[in-house]
CSV table of N, CA and C in Angstrom, one decimal:
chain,number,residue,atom,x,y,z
A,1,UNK,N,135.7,205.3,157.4
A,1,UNK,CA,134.8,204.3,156.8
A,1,UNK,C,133.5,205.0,156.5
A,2,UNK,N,133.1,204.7,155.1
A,2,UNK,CA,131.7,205.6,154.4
A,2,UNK,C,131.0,205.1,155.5
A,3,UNK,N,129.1,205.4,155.7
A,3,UNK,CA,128.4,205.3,156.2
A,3,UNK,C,127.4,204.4,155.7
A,4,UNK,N,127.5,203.9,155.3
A,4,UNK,CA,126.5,202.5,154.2
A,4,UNK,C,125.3,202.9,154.3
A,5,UNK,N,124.3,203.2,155.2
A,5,UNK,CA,122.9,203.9,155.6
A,5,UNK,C,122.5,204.9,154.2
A,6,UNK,N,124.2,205.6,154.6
A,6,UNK,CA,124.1,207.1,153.7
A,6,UNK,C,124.2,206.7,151.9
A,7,UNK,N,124.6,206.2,151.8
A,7,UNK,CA,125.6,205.4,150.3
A,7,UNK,C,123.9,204.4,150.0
A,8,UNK,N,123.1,204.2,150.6
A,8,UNK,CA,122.2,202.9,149.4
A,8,UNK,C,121.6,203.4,148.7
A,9,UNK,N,121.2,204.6,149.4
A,9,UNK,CA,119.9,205.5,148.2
A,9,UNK,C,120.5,205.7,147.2
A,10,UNK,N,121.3,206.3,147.5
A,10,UNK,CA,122.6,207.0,146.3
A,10,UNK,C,123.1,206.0,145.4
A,11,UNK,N,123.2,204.8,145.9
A,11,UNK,CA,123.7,203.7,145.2
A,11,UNK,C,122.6,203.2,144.2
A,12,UNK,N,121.2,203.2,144.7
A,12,UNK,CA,120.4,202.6,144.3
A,12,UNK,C,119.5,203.4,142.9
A,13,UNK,N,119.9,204.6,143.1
A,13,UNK,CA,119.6,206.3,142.5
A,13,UNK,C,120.9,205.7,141.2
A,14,UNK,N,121.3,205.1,141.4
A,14,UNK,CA,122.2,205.1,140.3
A,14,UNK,C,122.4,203.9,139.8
A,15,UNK,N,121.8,202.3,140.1
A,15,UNK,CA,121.1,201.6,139.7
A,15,UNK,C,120.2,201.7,138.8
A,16,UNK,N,119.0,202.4,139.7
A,16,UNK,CA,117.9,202.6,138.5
A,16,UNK,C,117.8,203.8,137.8
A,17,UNK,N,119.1,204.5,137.7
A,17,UNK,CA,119.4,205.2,136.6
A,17,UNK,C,119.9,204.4,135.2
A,18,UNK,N,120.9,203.6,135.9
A,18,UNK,CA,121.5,202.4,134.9
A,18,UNK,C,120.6,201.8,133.9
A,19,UNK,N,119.6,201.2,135.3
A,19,UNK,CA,118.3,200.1,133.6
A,19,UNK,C,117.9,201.2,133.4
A,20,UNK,N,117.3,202.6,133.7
A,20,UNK,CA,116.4,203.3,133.0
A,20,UNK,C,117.3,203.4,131.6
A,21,UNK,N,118.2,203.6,131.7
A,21,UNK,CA,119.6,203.9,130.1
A,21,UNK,C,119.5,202.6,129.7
A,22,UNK,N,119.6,201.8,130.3
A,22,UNK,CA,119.2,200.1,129.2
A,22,UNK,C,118.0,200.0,128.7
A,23,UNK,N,117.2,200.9,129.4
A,23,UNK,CA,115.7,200.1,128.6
A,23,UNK,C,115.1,201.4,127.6
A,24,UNK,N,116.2,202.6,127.4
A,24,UNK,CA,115.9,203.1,126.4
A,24,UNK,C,115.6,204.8,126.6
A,25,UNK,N,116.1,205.1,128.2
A,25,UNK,CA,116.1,206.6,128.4
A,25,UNK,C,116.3,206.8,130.1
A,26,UNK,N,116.5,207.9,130.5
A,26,UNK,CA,116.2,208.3,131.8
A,26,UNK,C,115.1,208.4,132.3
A,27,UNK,N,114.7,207.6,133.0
A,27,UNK,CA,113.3,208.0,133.4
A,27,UNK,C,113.2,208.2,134.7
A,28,UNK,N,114.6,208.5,135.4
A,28,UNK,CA,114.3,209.1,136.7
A,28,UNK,C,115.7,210.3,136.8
A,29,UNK,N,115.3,210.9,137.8
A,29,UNK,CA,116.3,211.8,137.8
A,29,UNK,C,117.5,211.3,138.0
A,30,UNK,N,118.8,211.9,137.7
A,30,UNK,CA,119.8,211.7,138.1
A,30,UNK,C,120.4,211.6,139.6
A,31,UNK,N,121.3,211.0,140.0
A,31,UNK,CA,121.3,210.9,141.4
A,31,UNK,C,122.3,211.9,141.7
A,32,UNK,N,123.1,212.2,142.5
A,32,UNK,CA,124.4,213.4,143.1
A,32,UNK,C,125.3,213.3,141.7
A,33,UNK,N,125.8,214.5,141.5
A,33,UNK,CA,126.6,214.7,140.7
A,33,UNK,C,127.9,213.7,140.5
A,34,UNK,N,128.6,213.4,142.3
A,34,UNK,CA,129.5,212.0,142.6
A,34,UNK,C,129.1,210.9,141.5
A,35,UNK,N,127.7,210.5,142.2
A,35,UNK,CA,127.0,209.4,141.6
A,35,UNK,C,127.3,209.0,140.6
A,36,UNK,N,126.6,210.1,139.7
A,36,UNK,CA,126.1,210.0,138.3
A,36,UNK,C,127.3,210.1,137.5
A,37,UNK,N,128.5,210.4,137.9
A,37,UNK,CA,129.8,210.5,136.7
A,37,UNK,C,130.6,209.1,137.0
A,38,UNK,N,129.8,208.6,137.7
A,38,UNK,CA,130.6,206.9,138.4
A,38,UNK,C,130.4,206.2,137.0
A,39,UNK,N,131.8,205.5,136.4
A,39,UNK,CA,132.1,204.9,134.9
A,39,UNK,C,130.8,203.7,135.3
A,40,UNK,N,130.4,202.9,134.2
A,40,UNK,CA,129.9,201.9,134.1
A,40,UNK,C,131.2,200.8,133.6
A,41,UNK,N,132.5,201.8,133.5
A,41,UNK,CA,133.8,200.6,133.0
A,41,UNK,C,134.4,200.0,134.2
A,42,UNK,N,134.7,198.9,134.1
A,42,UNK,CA,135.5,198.3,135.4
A,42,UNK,C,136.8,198.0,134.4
A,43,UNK,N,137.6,198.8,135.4
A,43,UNK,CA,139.3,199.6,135.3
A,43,UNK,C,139.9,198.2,135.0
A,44,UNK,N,139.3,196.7,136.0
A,44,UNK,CA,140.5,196.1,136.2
A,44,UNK,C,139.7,195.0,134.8
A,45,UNK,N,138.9,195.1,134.0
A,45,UNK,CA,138.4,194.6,132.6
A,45,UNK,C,139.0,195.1,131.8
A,46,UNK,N,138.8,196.7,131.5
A,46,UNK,CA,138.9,196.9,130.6
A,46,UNK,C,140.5,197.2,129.8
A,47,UNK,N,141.1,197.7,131.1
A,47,UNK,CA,142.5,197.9,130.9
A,47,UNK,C,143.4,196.4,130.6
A,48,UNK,N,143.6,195.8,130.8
A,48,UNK,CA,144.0,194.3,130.7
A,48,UNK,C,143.5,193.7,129.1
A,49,UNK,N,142.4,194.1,128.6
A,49,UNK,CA,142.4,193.8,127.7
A,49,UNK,C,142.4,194.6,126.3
A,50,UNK,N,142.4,196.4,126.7
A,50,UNK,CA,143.3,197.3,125.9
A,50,UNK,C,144.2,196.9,125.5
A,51,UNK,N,145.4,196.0,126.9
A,51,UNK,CA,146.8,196.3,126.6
A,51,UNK,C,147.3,195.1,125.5
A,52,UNK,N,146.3,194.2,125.5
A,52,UNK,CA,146.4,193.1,124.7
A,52,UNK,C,145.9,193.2,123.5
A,53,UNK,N,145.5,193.9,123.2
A,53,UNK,CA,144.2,194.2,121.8
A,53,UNK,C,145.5,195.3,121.2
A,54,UNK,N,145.8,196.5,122.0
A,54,UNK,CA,147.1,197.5,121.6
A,54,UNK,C,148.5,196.5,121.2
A,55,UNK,N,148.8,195.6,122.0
A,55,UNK,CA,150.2,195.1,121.9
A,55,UNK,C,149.9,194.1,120.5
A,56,UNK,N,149.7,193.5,120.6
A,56,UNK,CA,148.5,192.5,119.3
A,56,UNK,C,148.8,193.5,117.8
A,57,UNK,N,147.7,194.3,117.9
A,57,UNK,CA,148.0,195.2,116.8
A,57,UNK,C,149.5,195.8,117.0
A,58,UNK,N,149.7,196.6,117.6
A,58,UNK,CA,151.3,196.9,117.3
A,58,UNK,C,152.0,196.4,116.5
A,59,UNK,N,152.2,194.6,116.8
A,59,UNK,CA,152.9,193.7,116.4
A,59,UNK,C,152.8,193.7,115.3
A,60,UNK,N,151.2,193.2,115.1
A,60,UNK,CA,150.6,192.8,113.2
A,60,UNK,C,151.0,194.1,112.7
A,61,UNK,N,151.3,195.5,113.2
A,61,UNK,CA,151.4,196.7,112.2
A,61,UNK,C,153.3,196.8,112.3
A,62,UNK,N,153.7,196.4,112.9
A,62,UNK,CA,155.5,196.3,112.9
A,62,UNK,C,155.8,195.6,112.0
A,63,UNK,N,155.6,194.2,112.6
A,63,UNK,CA,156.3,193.1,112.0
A,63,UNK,C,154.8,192.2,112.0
A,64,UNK,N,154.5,192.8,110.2
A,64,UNK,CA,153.7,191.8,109.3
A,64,UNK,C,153.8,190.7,109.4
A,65,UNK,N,154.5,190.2,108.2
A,65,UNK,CA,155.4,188.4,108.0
A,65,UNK,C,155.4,188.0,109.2
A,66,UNK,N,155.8,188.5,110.6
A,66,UNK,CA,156.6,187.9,111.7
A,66,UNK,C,155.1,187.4,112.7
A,67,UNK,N,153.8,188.6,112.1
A,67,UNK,CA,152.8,188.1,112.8
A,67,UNK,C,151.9,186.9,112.6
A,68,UNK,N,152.1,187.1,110.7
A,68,UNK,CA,151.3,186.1,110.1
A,68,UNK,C,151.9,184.6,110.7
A,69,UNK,N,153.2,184.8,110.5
A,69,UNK,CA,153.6,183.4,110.9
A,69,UNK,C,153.8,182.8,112.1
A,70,UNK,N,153.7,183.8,112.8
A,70,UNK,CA,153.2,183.2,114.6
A,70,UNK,C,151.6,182.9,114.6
A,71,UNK,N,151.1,183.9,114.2
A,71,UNK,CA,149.4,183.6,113.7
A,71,UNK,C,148.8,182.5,113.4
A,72,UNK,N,149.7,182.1,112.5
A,72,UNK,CA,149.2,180.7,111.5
A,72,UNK,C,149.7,179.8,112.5
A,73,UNK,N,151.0,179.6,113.2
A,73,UNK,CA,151.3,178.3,113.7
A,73,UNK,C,150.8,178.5,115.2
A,74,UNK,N,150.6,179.6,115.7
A,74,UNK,CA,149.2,179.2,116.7
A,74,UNK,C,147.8,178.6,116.3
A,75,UNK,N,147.5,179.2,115.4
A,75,UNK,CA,146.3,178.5,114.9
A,75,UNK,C,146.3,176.6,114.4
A,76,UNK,N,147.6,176.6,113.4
A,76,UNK,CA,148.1,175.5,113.4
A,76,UNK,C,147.8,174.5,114.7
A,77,UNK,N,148.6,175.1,115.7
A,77,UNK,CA,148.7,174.0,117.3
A,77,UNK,C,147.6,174.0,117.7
A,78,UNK,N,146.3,175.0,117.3
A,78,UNK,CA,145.3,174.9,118.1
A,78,UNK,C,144.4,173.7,117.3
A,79,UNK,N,144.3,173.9,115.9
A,79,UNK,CA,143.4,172.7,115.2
A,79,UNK,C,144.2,171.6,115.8
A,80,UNK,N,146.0,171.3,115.4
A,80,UNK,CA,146.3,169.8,115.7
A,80,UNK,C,145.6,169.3,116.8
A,81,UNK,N,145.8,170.4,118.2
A,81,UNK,CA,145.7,169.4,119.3
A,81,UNK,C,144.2,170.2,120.2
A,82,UNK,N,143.2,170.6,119.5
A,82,UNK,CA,142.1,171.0,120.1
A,82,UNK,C,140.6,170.7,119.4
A,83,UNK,N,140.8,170.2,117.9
A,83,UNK,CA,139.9,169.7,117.0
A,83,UNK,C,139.2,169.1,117.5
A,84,UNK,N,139.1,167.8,118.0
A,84,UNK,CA,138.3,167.1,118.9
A,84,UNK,C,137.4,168.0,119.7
A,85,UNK,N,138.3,169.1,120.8
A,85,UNK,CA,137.7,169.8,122.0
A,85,UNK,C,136.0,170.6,121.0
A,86,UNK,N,136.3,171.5,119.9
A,86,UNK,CA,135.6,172.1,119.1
A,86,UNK,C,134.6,170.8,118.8
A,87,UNK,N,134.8,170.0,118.3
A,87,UNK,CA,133.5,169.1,117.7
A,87,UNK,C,132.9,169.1,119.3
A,88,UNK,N,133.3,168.4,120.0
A,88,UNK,CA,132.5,168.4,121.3
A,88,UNK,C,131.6,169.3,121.8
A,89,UNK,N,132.4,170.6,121.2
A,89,UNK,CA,131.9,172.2,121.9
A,89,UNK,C,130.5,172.1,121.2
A,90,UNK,N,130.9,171.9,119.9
A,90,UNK,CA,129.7,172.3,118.5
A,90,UNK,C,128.7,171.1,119.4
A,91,UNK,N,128.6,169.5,119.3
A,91,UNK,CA,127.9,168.9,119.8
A,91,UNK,C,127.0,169.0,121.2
A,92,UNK,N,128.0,169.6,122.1
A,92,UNK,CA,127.5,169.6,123.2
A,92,UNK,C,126.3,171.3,122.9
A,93,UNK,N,126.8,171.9,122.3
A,93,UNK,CA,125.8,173.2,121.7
A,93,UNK,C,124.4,172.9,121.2
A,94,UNK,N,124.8,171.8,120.7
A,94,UNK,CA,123.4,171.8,119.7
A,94,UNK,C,122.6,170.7,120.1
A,95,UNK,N,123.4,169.9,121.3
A,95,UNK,CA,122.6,169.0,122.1
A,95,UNK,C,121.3,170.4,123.3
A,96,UNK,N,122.2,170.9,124.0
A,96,UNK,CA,121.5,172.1,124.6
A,96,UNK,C,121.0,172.2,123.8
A,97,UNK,N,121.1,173.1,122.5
A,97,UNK,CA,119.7,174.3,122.2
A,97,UNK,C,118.8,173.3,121.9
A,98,UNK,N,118.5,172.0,121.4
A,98,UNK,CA,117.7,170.8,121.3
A,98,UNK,C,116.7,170.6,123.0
A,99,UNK,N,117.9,170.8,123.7
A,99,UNK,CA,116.9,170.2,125.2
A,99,UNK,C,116.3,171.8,125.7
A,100,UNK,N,116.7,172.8,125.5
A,100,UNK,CA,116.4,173.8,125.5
A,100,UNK,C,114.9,174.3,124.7
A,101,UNK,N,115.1,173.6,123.5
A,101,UNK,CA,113.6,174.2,122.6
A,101,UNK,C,112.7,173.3,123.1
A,102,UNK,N,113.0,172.3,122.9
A,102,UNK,CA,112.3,170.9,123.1
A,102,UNK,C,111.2,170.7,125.0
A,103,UNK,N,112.1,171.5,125.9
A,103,UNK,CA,111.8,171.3,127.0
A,103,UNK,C,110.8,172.6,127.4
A,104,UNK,N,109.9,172.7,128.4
A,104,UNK,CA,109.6,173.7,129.1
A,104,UNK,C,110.1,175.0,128.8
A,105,UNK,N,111.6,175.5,128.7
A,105,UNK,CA,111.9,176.5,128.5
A,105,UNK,C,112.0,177.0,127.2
A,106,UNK,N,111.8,176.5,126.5
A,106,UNK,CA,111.1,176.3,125.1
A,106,UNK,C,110.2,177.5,124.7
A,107,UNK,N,109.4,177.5,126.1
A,107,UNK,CA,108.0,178.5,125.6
A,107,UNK,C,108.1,179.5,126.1
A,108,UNK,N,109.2,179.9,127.0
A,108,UNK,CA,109.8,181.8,127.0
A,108,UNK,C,110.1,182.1,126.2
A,109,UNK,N,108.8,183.3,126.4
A,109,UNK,CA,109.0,184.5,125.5
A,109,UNK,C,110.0,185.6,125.4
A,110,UNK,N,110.6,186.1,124.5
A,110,UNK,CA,111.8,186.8,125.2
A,110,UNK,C,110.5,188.3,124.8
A,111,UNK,N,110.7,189.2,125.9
A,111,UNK,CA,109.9,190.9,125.8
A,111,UNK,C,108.8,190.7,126.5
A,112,UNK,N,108.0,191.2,126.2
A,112,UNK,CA,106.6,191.5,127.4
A,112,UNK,C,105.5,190.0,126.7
A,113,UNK,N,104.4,190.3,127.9
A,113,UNK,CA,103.6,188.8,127.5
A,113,UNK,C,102.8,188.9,126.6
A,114,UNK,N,102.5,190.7,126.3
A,114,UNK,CA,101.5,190.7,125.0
A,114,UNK,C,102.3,190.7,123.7
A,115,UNK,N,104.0,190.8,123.3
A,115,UNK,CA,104.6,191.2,122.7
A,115,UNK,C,104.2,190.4,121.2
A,116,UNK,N,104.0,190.7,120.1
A,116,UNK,CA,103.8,189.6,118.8
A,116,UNK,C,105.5,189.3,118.6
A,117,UNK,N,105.6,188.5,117.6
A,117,UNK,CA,107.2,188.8,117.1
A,117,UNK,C,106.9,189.0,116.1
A,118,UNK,N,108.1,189.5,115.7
A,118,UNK,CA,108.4,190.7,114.7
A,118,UNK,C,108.2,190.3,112.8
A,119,UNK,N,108.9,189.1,113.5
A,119,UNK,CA,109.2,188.2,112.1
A,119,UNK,C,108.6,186.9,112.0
A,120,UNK,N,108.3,186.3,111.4
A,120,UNK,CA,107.7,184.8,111.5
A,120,UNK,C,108.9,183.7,111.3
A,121,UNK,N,108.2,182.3,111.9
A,121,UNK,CA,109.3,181.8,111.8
A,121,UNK,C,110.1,181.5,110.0
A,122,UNK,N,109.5,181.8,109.5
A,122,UNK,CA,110.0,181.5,108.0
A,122,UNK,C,110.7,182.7,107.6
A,123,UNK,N,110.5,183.9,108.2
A,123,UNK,CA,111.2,185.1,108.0
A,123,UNK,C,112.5,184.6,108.7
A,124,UNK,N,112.4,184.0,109.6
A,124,UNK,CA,113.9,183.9,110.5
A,124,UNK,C,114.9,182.5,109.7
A,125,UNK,N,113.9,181.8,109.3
A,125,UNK,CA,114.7,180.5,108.6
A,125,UNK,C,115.6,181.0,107.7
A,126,UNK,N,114.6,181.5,106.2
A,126,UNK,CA,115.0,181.8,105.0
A,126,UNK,C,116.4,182.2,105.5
A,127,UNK,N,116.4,183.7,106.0
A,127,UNK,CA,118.5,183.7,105.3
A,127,UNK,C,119.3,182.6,106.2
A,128,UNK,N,119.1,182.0,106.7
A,128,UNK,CA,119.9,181.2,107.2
A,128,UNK,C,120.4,180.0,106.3
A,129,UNK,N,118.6,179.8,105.6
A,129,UNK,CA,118.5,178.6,104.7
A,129,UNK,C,119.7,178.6,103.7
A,130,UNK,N,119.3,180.5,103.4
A,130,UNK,CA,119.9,181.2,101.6
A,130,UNK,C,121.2,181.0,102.6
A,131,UNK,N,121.5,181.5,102.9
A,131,UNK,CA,123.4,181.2,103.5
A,131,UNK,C,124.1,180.1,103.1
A,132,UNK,N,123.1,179.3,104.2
A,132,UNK,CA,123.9,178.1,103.8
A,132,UNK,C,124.1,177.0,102.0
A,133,UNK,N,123.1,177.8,101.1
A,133,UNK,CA,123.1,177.1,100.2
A,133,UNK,C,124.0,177.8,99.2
A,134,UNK,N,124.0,179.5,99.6
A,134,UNK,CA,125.0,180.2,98.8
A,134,UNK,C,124.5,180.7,97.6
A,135,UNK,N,124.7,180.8,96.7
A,135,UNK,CA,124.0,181.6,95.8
A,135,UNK,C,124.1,180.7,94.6
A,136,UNK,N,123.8,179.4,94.7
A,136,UNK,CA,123.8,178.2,93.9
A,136,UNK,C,122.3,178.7,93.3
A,137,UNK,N,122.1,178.7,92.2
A,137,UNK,CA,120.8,178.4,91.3
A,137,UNK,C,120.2,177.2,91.5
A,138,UNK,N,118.9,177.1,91.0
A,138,UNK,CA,118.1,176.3,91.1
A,138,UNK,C,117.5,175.7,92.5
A,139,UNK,N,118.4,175.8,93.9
A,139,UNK,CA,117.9,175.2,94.5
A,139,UNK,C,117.1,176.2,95.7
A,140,UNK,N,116.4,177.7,95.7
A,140,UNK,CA,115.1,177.6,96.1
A,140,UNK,C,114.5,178.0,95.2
A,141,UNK,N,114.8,178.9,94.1
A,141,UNK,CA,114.0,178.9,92.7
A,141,UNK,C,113.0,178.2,91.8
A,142,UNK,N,114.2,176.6,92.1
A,142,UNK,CA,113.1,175.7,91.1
A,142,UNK,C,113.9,175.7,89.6
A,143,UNK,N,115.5,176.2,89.7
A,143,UNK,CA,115.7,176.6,88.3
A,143,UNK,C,116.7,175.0,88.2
């Protein structure tokens, strides 16, 4: 049985090696050689869903027609009998981000407290606006 005592520095050496690489470099040394070659992949994630993402494609690249049409009639059974569940999903979404803006939590800032943002809010509207209207004339132009 490891020594736990011995293992937290080491552990923790490679922690804050971790956020140092999330927040944009190493800014501490590396920790034991052991340590530092330790995946950030978890085996039992990522394999399980290789084998399904591989078998999936296989299929669509074997048997085309055979995929499309399992494709479609799963999709098919999912609108007949889950339509409802989706409107709910959408509603209950847009109920949150409402109690969300609206409330207290509203006024987190996401980044540091002096941070400006980047874009204004009209910078953030607009393409959303232009998306949704498509590339119809006249209606932000004025034409």
């Amino acid at each position: 049985m490891p020594d736990t005592a011995a293992r937290a520095p080491q552990e923790d050496a490679v922690e804050r090696g971790t956020e140092a690489a999330y927040r944009g470099g190493m800014e501490t040394e590396p920790a034991t050689e052991k340590a530092s070659s330790r995946s950030i992949i978890k085996r039992w994630v990522f394999w399980p869903a290789a084998v399904v993402v591989i078998v999936f494609s296989a299929f669509a690249l074997i048997a085309p027609r055979a995929a499309e049409a399992m494709f479609a009639a799963v999709q098919a059974s999912i609108i007949h009998w889950f339509s409802w569940y989706y409107v709910l999903l959408a509603a209950f979404f847009v109920a949150f981000s409402l109690f969300v803006g609206f409330s207290r939590f509203g006024d987190i800032r996401l980044g540091r407290d002096d941070d400006k943002p980047e874009f204004s809010l009209g910078g953030l509207v607009r393409p959303a606006v232009r998306r949704g209207h498509g590339d119809r004339p006249g209606l932000l132009r004025g034409e």
